[in-house]
Amino acid sequence: MTSKSGIRIVVSSLGCLLLSAAGVYGQSGQHARGRILVGFRAGVSDAQVNSALATVGGRSQKQIGGLPVHVVGLPARGNGNEAAYVQALKNHPLVEFAELDEIVPPADVTPNDPLFSNEWHLAKIQAPAGWSVTTGSPGVIIAILDSGVNGTHEDLAPKMVPGWNVYDNNSDTHDVTGHGTEVAGTAAAAGNNGLGVVGVAFGCWIMPVRIVQPTGQAAYSDMAAGLTWAADHGARVANISFGASGSQTVQRGAAYFQSLGGVVAMAAGNTGSNYAKADAPAILTVSATDPNDAMYGWSSYGSGIDISAPGCVYTTQIGGGYGPACGTSFASPIVAGAAALVLSRQPGLSPAQVQSTLEQSADDLGAAGKDIYYGWGRVNLAKALGAGGSDNQPPNVWFVSPTQGATVAGLVNIQASATDNVGVASVAIYIDNQMMSSVNGTLDNWGWNTASVANGSHTLKAVATDAAGNSSTALSTVTVNNGAGVPTVTITSPSPGSKVSVNQSVTVQAQDDVAVTKVELYVDGALAGSSTRSPFTLSWKTNKTPHGNHTLQCKVYDGSGNVGVSQLVVVSK
């Protein structure tokens, strides 16, 4: 049958659809029955959500925090046929994504190596040298999204702040499996106290957020809900030792956590295979290395790996005392602890700058540069913190294209690259001293519509900055020659990188050799408003726009049908 919205629902073959889709979602092969996860596009109202879900007989059971993601209950016939409903709702024009609510096992492995008499992983990441710079600040809280934490353990009790039990929706965060206590100790067990072990960020505090079921597994929905709760309650770092970075729901929760200034570390999983997930920009996905800096055979790998860390540790145990633990479950909190120390040293860094600092300072393993096994390399705490003295060396930056003296027209791809002795935090692109683009990391690829400026000579500038605040500049002078007759438009406000208000005004400068007839505003590629009167000021209603980064671009029209396009401006909400 076909619904009014045009979605075709084949009720009689739902079971076949489920079988054909099995194995596409998640690593565990298990998912919550009778419900799915649906993410709606920006600006969709509650009434539209209900109407869209009604086309397949579904209803919203709850919205995850402030995210536009709903846990959708299915009709009775949907129990066991969840994948078919995912496929049906994916085609709805108001839906950005739909996925199963995967139940993911913890990313740890029973050790098959001799017990470690000390914490070899700390020497491997050069933690002692890093601690000469900082051992962590109590103001940097690490949220442990896991099975809970034994907050009475002698090496954890002084470090605890109140948390939340997302699974049971109460404040009981005691550890139900022991996994969370092991993870918490790896990240931030107390140090210099004459007891037990020491965590990577032993000066930082721990926030327990229980997301697991009594079996020790965790659902995507609870991971995302845990991220929003932790972000709203002051956590600056979150660790999820479950392989779930491929979930769009979890990615949305991580983006929210990042929008409030936080860094998310996540285990890659222990399948020993390529998990074939694309990179999740708001998540540091971590694979596991052994004492010889080779990847453990049980560690998952793939193009989504960002960084690696030692995968076997000696850590706190649920019943008190200490013991060994292995898995990407424990590589991940090493990276989370490293992120917490970077933030302790420089609390003003953005989450993307923290990620870039860890990646660019990592010890490169395997193929040169980023690879599918180690990401950018194995984390090196001393390098990330600039141990051994102040970092006074600025980055090197240069233009890849266009080259000095080039003549350009139409849409031009500007590429700037940079390197640094520790790590590049950001690269910004300027045209005639007006910033047009700023990215966190070592490479900026930006599309410049040269019709937005007058014909003639223009100066391109790239400014690279490292985590210590050192910066350097590269210049390239080019000649724009677009001929005559094409109108031009430039966004003059808001400026790149700024935070927008609820009702944001977007002002432009539009010109034509005869007359401008209309200017249109596009937000994330969708038409958001237009104006036919000069001066051209457009209104962007952001009240239902999700948190995070958004792109603004304007089109200008003249009476002859010529069209000009502005530069892209990236802002945040």
XYZ file of C-alpha atoms in Angstrom:
573
model
C 0.000 0.000 0.000
C 1.049 3.637 -0.413
C 0.551 6.320 2.255
C -0.529 9.900 1.523
C 3.116 10.980 1.887
C 4.167 8.636 -0.898
C 5.967 6.123 1.318
C 5.321 2.590 0.122
C 4.845 0.137 3.012
C 4.839 -3.554 2.109
C 3.285 -5.124 5.199
C 3.267 -8.677 3.916
C 7.034 -8.724 3.297
C 8.287 -6.938 6.415
C 10.046 -10.082 7.582
C 11.886 -10.391 4.258
C 12.958 -6.779 4.481
C 14.286 -7.411 7.965
C 16.333 -10.367 6.786
C 17.731 -8.438 3.834
C 18.744 -5.586 6.107
C 20.216 -7.755 8.882
C 23.903 -7.197 9.432
C 23.834 -3.670 8.018
C 23.376 -2.086 11.420
C 25.879 -2.121 14.277
C 28.425 -4.691 15.372
C 26.452 -6.861 17.732
C 23.600 -7.993 15.494
C 21.152 -7.135 18.300
C 18.804 -4.204 18.565
C 15.900 -3.011 20.688
C 12.588 -4.593 19.693
C 9.474 -2.607 18.977
C 11.239 0.721 18.502
C 13.615 2.533 16.155
C 15.444 5.865 16.131
C 14.413 8.661 13.764
C 16.268 11.950 13.275
C 14.262 14.789 11.723
C 15.510 17.698 9.656
C 16.041 21.132 11.185
C 12.870 23.147 11.700
C 10.420 20.221 11.702
C 7.544 20.887 14.143
C 6.087 18.434 16.660
C 2.933 18.211 14.560
C 4.974 17.321 11.472
C 6.889 14.694 13.465
C 3.658 13.054 14.582
C 2.231 13.217 11.075
C 5.328 11.627 9.523
C 5.377 8.795 12.064
C 1.672 8.180 11.648
C 2.253 7.211 8.007
C 3.759 3.931 9.233
C 1.703 3.615 12.401
C 4.543 4.749 14.676
C 4.556 7.222 17.548
C 7.233 9.141 19.403
C 7.930 7.558 22.787
C 10.376 10.304 23.724
C 12.717 12.899 22.280
C 16.374 12.453 23.224
C 17.329 15.533 25.253
C 17.140 18.614 23.047
C 18.136 16.677 19.933
C 15.757 16.384 16.947
C 15.970 12.604 17.412
C 12.989 10.529 18.565
C 12.683 7.039 19.995
C 9.791 5.765 17.883
C 7.479 3.008 19.095
C 6.174 0.723 16.359
C 2.737 -0.852 15.996
C 2.281 -4.437 17.185
C 3.196 -5.842 13.795
C 6.477 -3.916 13.950
C 7.988 -6.014 16.742
C 10.675 -8.049 15.030
C 10.332 -6.054 11.802
C 12.183 -2.919 12.863
C 14.506 -2.783 9.845
C 11.586 -2.532 7.423
C 10.239 0.517 9.244
C 13.717 2.058 9.179
C 13.800 1.656 5.403
C 10.295 3.099 5.012
C 10.931 6.201 7.135
C 14.284 6.902 5.493
C 12.365 7.939 2.374
C 10.202 10.531 4.136
C 11.147 14.098 3.084
C 11.146 15.353 6.699
C 13.475 12.587 7.935
C 17.262 13.080 7.963
C 17.987 9.533 9.084
C 16.402 6.442 10.612
C 18.255 3.560 12.245
C 17.841 0.578 14.528
C 18.444 1.188 18.237
C 21.450 -1.148 18.341
C 22.380 -2.940 21.572
C 26.176 -2.869 21.667
C 28.384 -5.115 23.840
C 31.179 -3.490 25.841
C 34.409 -3.102 23.893
C 36.695 -5.110 26.185
C 38.563 -8.383 25.772
C 39.523 -11.090 28.272
C 43.312 -10.755 28.540
C 45.430 -13.543 27.140
C 48.738 -11.894 28.049
C 50.675 -12.193 31.356
C 49.404 -9.851 34.078
C 51.176 -6.545 34.095
C 53.006 -5.709 37.311
C 52.820 -2.022 36.484
C 50.990 0.314 34.115
C 53.133 -0.029 31.020
C 50.687 2.033 28.998
C 51.565 5.214 30.915
C 55.246 4.992 30.004
C 54.301 4.175 26.417
C 52.311 7.428 26.015
C 55.009 9.393 27.902
C 52.594 10.295 30.677
C 55.279 11.016 33.327
C 56.786 13.704 31.080
C 53.336 15.095 30.342
C 52.523 15.282 34.039
C 55.419 17.705 34.450
C 53.151 20.178 32.635
C 49.825 19.286 34.278
C 48.235 16.396 36.143
C 44.757 17.726 35.444
C 42.315 20.254 36.833
C 39.303 19.431 39.048
C 37.386 21.857 36.837
C 37.680 19.422 33.932
C 35.144 16.656 34.531
C 35.297 13.360 32.631
C 31.905 11.696 32.144
C 32.183 7.890 32.120
C 29.182 6.644 30.095
C 29.187 3.005 31.085
C 27.851 0.492 33.633
C 28.176 2.947 36.520
C 31.191 3.409 38.790
C 32.038 2.034 42.230
C 32.321 5.438 43.857
C 33.549 3.958 47.147
C 36.749 2.521 45.675
C 39.731 3.992 47.520
C 41.301 5.290 44.295
C 38.042 6.773 42.946
C 36.085 8.056 45.954
C 37.966 11.399 46.208
C 37.319 12.065 42.513
C 33.561 11.607 42.148
C 30.916 14.181 41.220
C 27.167 13.407 41.012
C 26.054 11.566 37.906
C 22.905 10.009 36.475
C 21.433 6.610 35.619
C 20.010 7.086 32.128
C 18.863 3.481 31.846
C 16.672 3.575 34.991
C 16.135 7.360 34.940
C 17.351 7.904 38.501
C 20.472 8.965 40.405
C 21.668 5.430 41.275
C 25.019 5.141 39.469
C 26.513 2.128 41.263
C 28.349 -0.232 38.920
C 26.228 -3.176 37.763
C 28.942 -5.091 35.854
C 32.365 -3.749 36.866
C 33.205 -2.448 33.397
C 32.629 1.211 34.259
C 34.866 1.061 37.353
C 37.720 -0.313 35.240
C 37.224 2.399 32.625
C 37.004 5.189 35.220
C 40.257 4.112 36.863
C 42.023 4.053 33.518
C 40.976 7.626 32.785
C 41.367 9.287 36.175
C 42.178 7.122 39.208
C 43.740 9.225 41.980
C 47.509 9.681 41.912
C 50.264 10.636 44.314
C 48.151 9.236 47.181
C 50.227 6.179 48.042
C 47.417 3.835 46.913
C 46.945 1.451 43.971
C 47.155 2.756 40.434
C 47.153 6.180 38.810
C 44.886 7.331 36.003
C 45.967 9.313 32.963
C 44.242 12.503 34.165
C 44.558 11.918 37.894
C 43.882 15.557 38.774
C 40.514 15.594 36.958
C 37.173 14.480 38.377
C 34.828 11.673 37.356
C 31.109 11.866 36.510
C 29.416 8.420 36.405
C 26.633 8.131 33.819
C 25.093 4.664 33.636
C 23.889 3.758 30.155
C 24.011 -0.051 30.238
C 21.367 -2.663 30.735
C 21.858 -5.280 33.495
C 23.440 -7.523 30.833
C 26.243 -4.988 30.285
C 25.044 -3.933 26.845
C 24.015 -0.395 25.882
C 21.553 1.080 23.382
C 22.338 3.919 21.000
C 19.466 5.914 22.475
C 20.900 5.707 25.994
C 24.358 6.694 24.753
C 22.962 9.820 23.097
C 20.819 10.635 26.133
C 23.851 10.182 28.393
C 25.865 12.591 26.260
C 23.215 15.295 26.433
C 22.825 14.861 30.210
C 26.580 15.008 30.820
C 26.983 18.048 28.580
C 24.143 19.867 30.341
C 25.746 19.135 33.735
C 29.225 20.444 33.077
C 31.324 17.556 31.725
C 34.130 18.649 29.388
C 35.135 15.133 28.280
C 33.001 12.035 27.731
C 34.190 8.459 27.307
C 32.043 5.736 25.725
C 33.797 2.364 25.714
C 31.347 0.841 23.245
C 31.810 0.629 19.462
C 29.023 2.918 18.312
C 30.617 5.795 16.388
C 28.772 4.698 13.239
C 25.369 5.529 14.749
C 23.917 8.788 13.510
C 21.946 9.116 16.745
C 25.129 8.827 18.823
C 26.894 11.211 16.433
C 24.112 13.737 16.970
C 24.517 13.402 20.748
C 28.288 13.839 20.373
C 27.782 16.940 18.244
C 25.603 18.389 21.012
C 28.276 17.550 23.601
C 30.860 19.227 21.368
C 28.671 22.309 20.886
C 28.864 22.902 24.650
C 32.658 22.714 24.628
C 33.210 18.984 25.192
C 35.358 16.241 23.642
C 34.031 12.685 23.106
C 36.283 9.597 22.991
C 34.854 6.245 21.887
C 36.179 2.700 21.555
C 36.416 1.305 18.027
C 35.269 -2.158 19.152
C 36.879 -5.570 19.270
C 35.749 -7.320 16.099
C 39.287 -7.680 14.717
C 37.919 -6.542 11.373
C 37.238 -3.449 9.282
C 34.069 -1.972 10.722
C 33.537 0.108 7.555
C 32.227 3.277 9.162
C 32.936 6.783 7.913
C 34.665 9.281 10.175
C 32.451 10.804 12.896
C 33.704 14.416 13.191
C 32.539 14.966 16.791
C 34.022 11.681 18.078
C 37.606 10.528 18.605
C 37.344 6.851 17.612
C 40.163 4.842 19.192
C 41.855 1.581 18.161
C 44.152 -0.437 20.472
C 47.926 -0.976 20.361
C 50.187 -3.449 22.178
C 53.500 -2.851 24.058
C 55.366 -2.994 20.726
C 53.115 -0.340 19.143
C 51.433 -2.891 16.877
C 47.664 -3.033 16.660
C 46.108 -5.811 18.713
C 44.562 -8.473 16.470
C 41.200 -8.093 18.200
C 40.995 -4.319 17.661
C 38.513 -3.038 15.095
C 39.927 -0.779 12.385
C 38.718 1.255 9.425
C 38.665 4.693 7.816
C 36.811 6.099 10.846
C 39.746 5.497 13.244
C 41.127 8.834 14.478
C 43.827 7.799 16.954
C 45.158 4.752 18.802
C 46.229 4.025 22.385
C 47.487 1.085 24.455
C 44.754 -1.541 24.789
C 45.775 -3.354 27.987
C 45.915 -1.640 31.378
C 46.103 -2.336 35.101
C 43.188 -0.586 36.769
C 40.559 -0.343 39.509
C 38.115 -3.226 40.060
C 34.472 -3.161 41.146
C 35.012 -5.056 44.415
C 38.027 -2.991 45.434
C 41.643 -3.668 44.564
C 43.157 -3.769 41.095
C 43.594 -6.017 38.105
C 44.320 -6.215 34.364
C 41.845 -5.314 31.643
C 42.178 -5.332 27.864
C 40.189 -4.044 24.896
C 39.537 -0.857 22.993
C 37.346 -0.182 26.048
C 40.577 0.834 27.794
C 42.358 2.479 24.875
C 39.458 4.938 24.709
C 39.679 6.298 28.307
C 43.439 6.787 27.833
C 42.562 9.192 25.009
C 39.755 10.714 27.105
C 42.251 11.327 29.909
C 44.690 12.895 27.454
C 41.944 15.207 26.177
C 41.153 16.213 29.768
C 44.794 17.138 30.374
C 44.966 19.219 27.184
C 41.838 21.081 28.350
C 43.309 21.450 31.841
C 46.342 23.163 30.356
C 44.362 25.312 27.888
C 40.673 25.464 28.897
C 39.884 27.945 26.131
C 40.571 25.475 23.320
C 37.615 24.374 21.235
C 36.793 20.643 21.126
C 38.012 20.446 17.537
C 41.292 22.081 18.558
C 41.739 19.511 21.331
C 41.091 16.695 18.855
C 43.560 18.199 16.385
C 46.204 18.655 19.108
C 45.984 14.981 20.095
C 45.998 13.773 16.492
C 48.849 15.957 15.260
C 51.058 15.197 18.281
C 50.508 11.416 18.112
C 53.399 9.075 17.270
C 52.747 8.142 13.653
C 52.558 4.351 13.251
C 51.939 2.260 10.159
C 51.616 4.135 6.858
C 52.662 7.785 6.901
C 49.847 10.106 7.952
C 46.355 8.946 8.841
C 45.655 5.273 8.160
C 42.878 2.766 8.858
C 44.697 0.994 11.699
C 46.197 3.698 13.915
C 44.430 6.837 12.678
C 46.934 9.673 13.088
C 49.027 7.485 15.409
C 49.368 6.386 19.026
C 48.603 9.159 21.511
C 51.686 10.874 23.003
C 50.819 12.848 26.123
C 54.173 14.615 26.434
C 53.962 15.979 22.890
C 50.311 16.950 23.253
C 51.100 18.992 26.366
C 54.347 20.456 25.032
C 56.448 18.876 27.797
C 60.120 19.752 27.957
C 59.640 23.514 27.731
C 57.360 26.173 26.315
C 56.280 25.765 22.709
C 57.560 28.895 20.980
C 57.780 27.447 17.483
C 55.088 28.689 15.064
C 53.518 26.431 12.429
C 54.545 26.371 8.786
C 51.715 27.278 6.408
C 51.482 27.530 2.627
C 48.944 27.721 -0.211
C 48.485 24.606 -2.299
C 46.149 26.448 -4.714
C 45.694 28.894 -6.270
C 49.371 29.645 -6.752
C 50.972 33.064 -6.511
C 50.161 35.258 -9.539
C 47.398 33.015 -10.902
C 44.423 34.427 -12.835
C 41.146 32.947 -11.587
C 37.453 33.047 -12.470
C 34.217 31.427 -11.339
C 34.320 29.001 -8.434
C 37.890 28.439 -7.181
C 39.029 25.818 -4.686
C 41.363 27.388 -2.109
C 43.621 24.866 -0.396
C 45.984 25.760 2.436
C 48.078 23.295 4.430
C 50.137 23.608 7.627
C 52.493 21.636 9.867
C 53.708 22.208 13.421
C 56.185 20.645 15.859
C 53.304 19.806 18.252
C 50.042 20.222 16.377
C 48.119 22.733 14.289
C 44.988 23.948 16.056
C 43.380 25.903 13.203
C 43.832 27.355 9.732
C 41.909 30.499 8.699
C 41.511 31.866 5.162
C 41.232 35.601 4.458
C 40.471 37.448 1.230
C 41.599 41.076 1.283
C 41.890 40.791 5.116
C 38.288 39.588 5.565
C 38.105 36.115 7.139
C 36.113 33.782 4.923
C 36.731 30.372 6.454
C 38.274 28.843 9.569
C 38.766 25.141 10.223
C 40.326 23.150 13.033
C 43.148 21.014 11.755
C 45.882 21.103 9.164
C 44.062 21.491 5.858
C 41.485 24.000 4.644
C 39.621 23.337 1.384
C 37.255 26.207 0.690
C 35.174 27.059 -2.352
C 35.570 30.744 -3.286
C 33.080 32.201 -5.738
C 35.191 34.913 -7.324
C 32.042 36.654 -8.587
C 31.659 37.923 -5.014
C 34.545 40.364 -5.549
C 35.419 42.910 -8.225
C 37.686 42.034 -11.131
C 41.332 42.821 -10.429
C 44.046 41.973 -7.923
C 43.151 40.340 -4.581
C 45.270 39.041 -1.722
C 44.655 35.617 -0.157
C 45.977 35.030 3.351
C 46.203 31.800 5.350
C 46.851 32.008 9.100
C 47.838 28.823 10.959
C 47.724 28.720 14.769
C 48.937 26.024 17.149
C 47.598 25.112 20.598
C 50.183 27.337 22.300
C 48.919 30.386 20.404
C 51.860 30.636 17.977
C 50.804 31.628 14.469
C 52.244 32.181 11.014
C 50.919 33.593 7.763
C 51.120 32.781 4.058
C 50.116 35.225 1.302
C 49.131 34.671 -2.317
C 48.132 37.422 -4.752
C 45.779 36.466 -7.591
C 43.929 38.290 -10.371
C 40.165 37.831 -10.700
C 38.759 38.128 -14.229
C 35.074 37.230 -14.523
C 34.208 39.588 -17.380
C 31.170 41.878 -17.059
C 27.511 41.462 -16.285
C 27.535 39.005 -13.360
C 26.099 40.426 -10.102
C 28.126 39.994 -6.928
C 27.075 39.439 -3.315
C 29.094 39.243 -0.101
C 27.813 38.326 3.357
C 28.977 41.091 5.707
C 27.251 39.865 8.884
C 27.372 37.525 10.807
C 31.118 37.047 10.648
C 32.689 33.586 10.204
C 32.917 31.602 13.420
C 30.427 33.758 15.339
C 27.513 32.463 17.439
C 24.080 33.392 16.124
C 21.051 34.706 17.987
C 17.497 33.323 17.979
C 16.352 35.706 15.237
C 19.548 36.347 13.318
C 19.827 39.129 10.744
C 22.022 38.363 7.737
C 23.273 41.456 5.921
C 24.859 41.416 2.482
C 26.538 43.734 0.008
C 25.060 43.166 -3.457
C 26.131 44.886 -6.697
C 25.360 44.704 -10.420
C 26.264 46.794 -13.446
C 22.510 47.511 -13.941
C 20.412 46.502 -10.941
C 20.032 43.727 -8.388
C 16.519 42.248 -8.396
C 16.653 39.675 -5.599
C 18.913 38.168 -2.942
C 18.288 34.690 -1.443
C 19.666 33.232 1.804
C 20.550 29.539 2.031
C 21.269 27.797 5.360
C 22.982 24.413 5.047
C 21.999 24.432 1.382
C 18.261 25.025 1.996
C 16.472 28.254 1.077
C 15.765 30.190 4.275
C 14.608 33.600 3.028
C 14.800 36.230 0.305
C 14.703 39.995 -0.173
C 13.988 42.224 -3.166
C 14.702 45.597 -1.558
C 17.977 47.354 -0.948
C 19.691 47.417 1.504
C 19.393 43.651 1.487
C 18.918 42.275 5.008
C 17.537 38.769 5.463
C 16.130 37.138 8.592
C 17.088 33.648 9.764
C 14.833 32.159 12.436
C 17.115 29.831 14.389
C 14.807 28.768 17.226
C 14.407 25.262 15.764
C 17.892 25.020 14.277
C 19.959 22.308 16.014
C 23.077 23.188 17.969
C 26.348 23.004 16.074
C 27.947 24.523 12.976
C 25.878 25.784 10.026
C 26.800 27.233 6.621
C 25.320 30.446 5.212
C 25.430 31.401 1.535
C 23.527 33.939 -0.569
C 22.545 34.066 -4.244
C 21.999 37.353 -6.115
C 19.966 37.854 -9.307
C 19.799 40.666 -11.875
C 17.114 41.490 -14.435
C 18.901 39.588 -17.179
C 18.868 36.297 -15.301
C 22.528 36.373 -14.276
C 23.233 34.780 -10.908
C 26.065 35.404 -8.467
C 26.901 33.403 -5.349
C 28.463 34.639 -2.115
C 31.210 33.105 -0.055
C 30.332 30.390 2.459
C 30.179 31.619 6.054
C 30.309 29.036 8.847
C 28.609 30.043 12.115
C 27.560 28.151 15.227
C 24.483 27.949 17.416
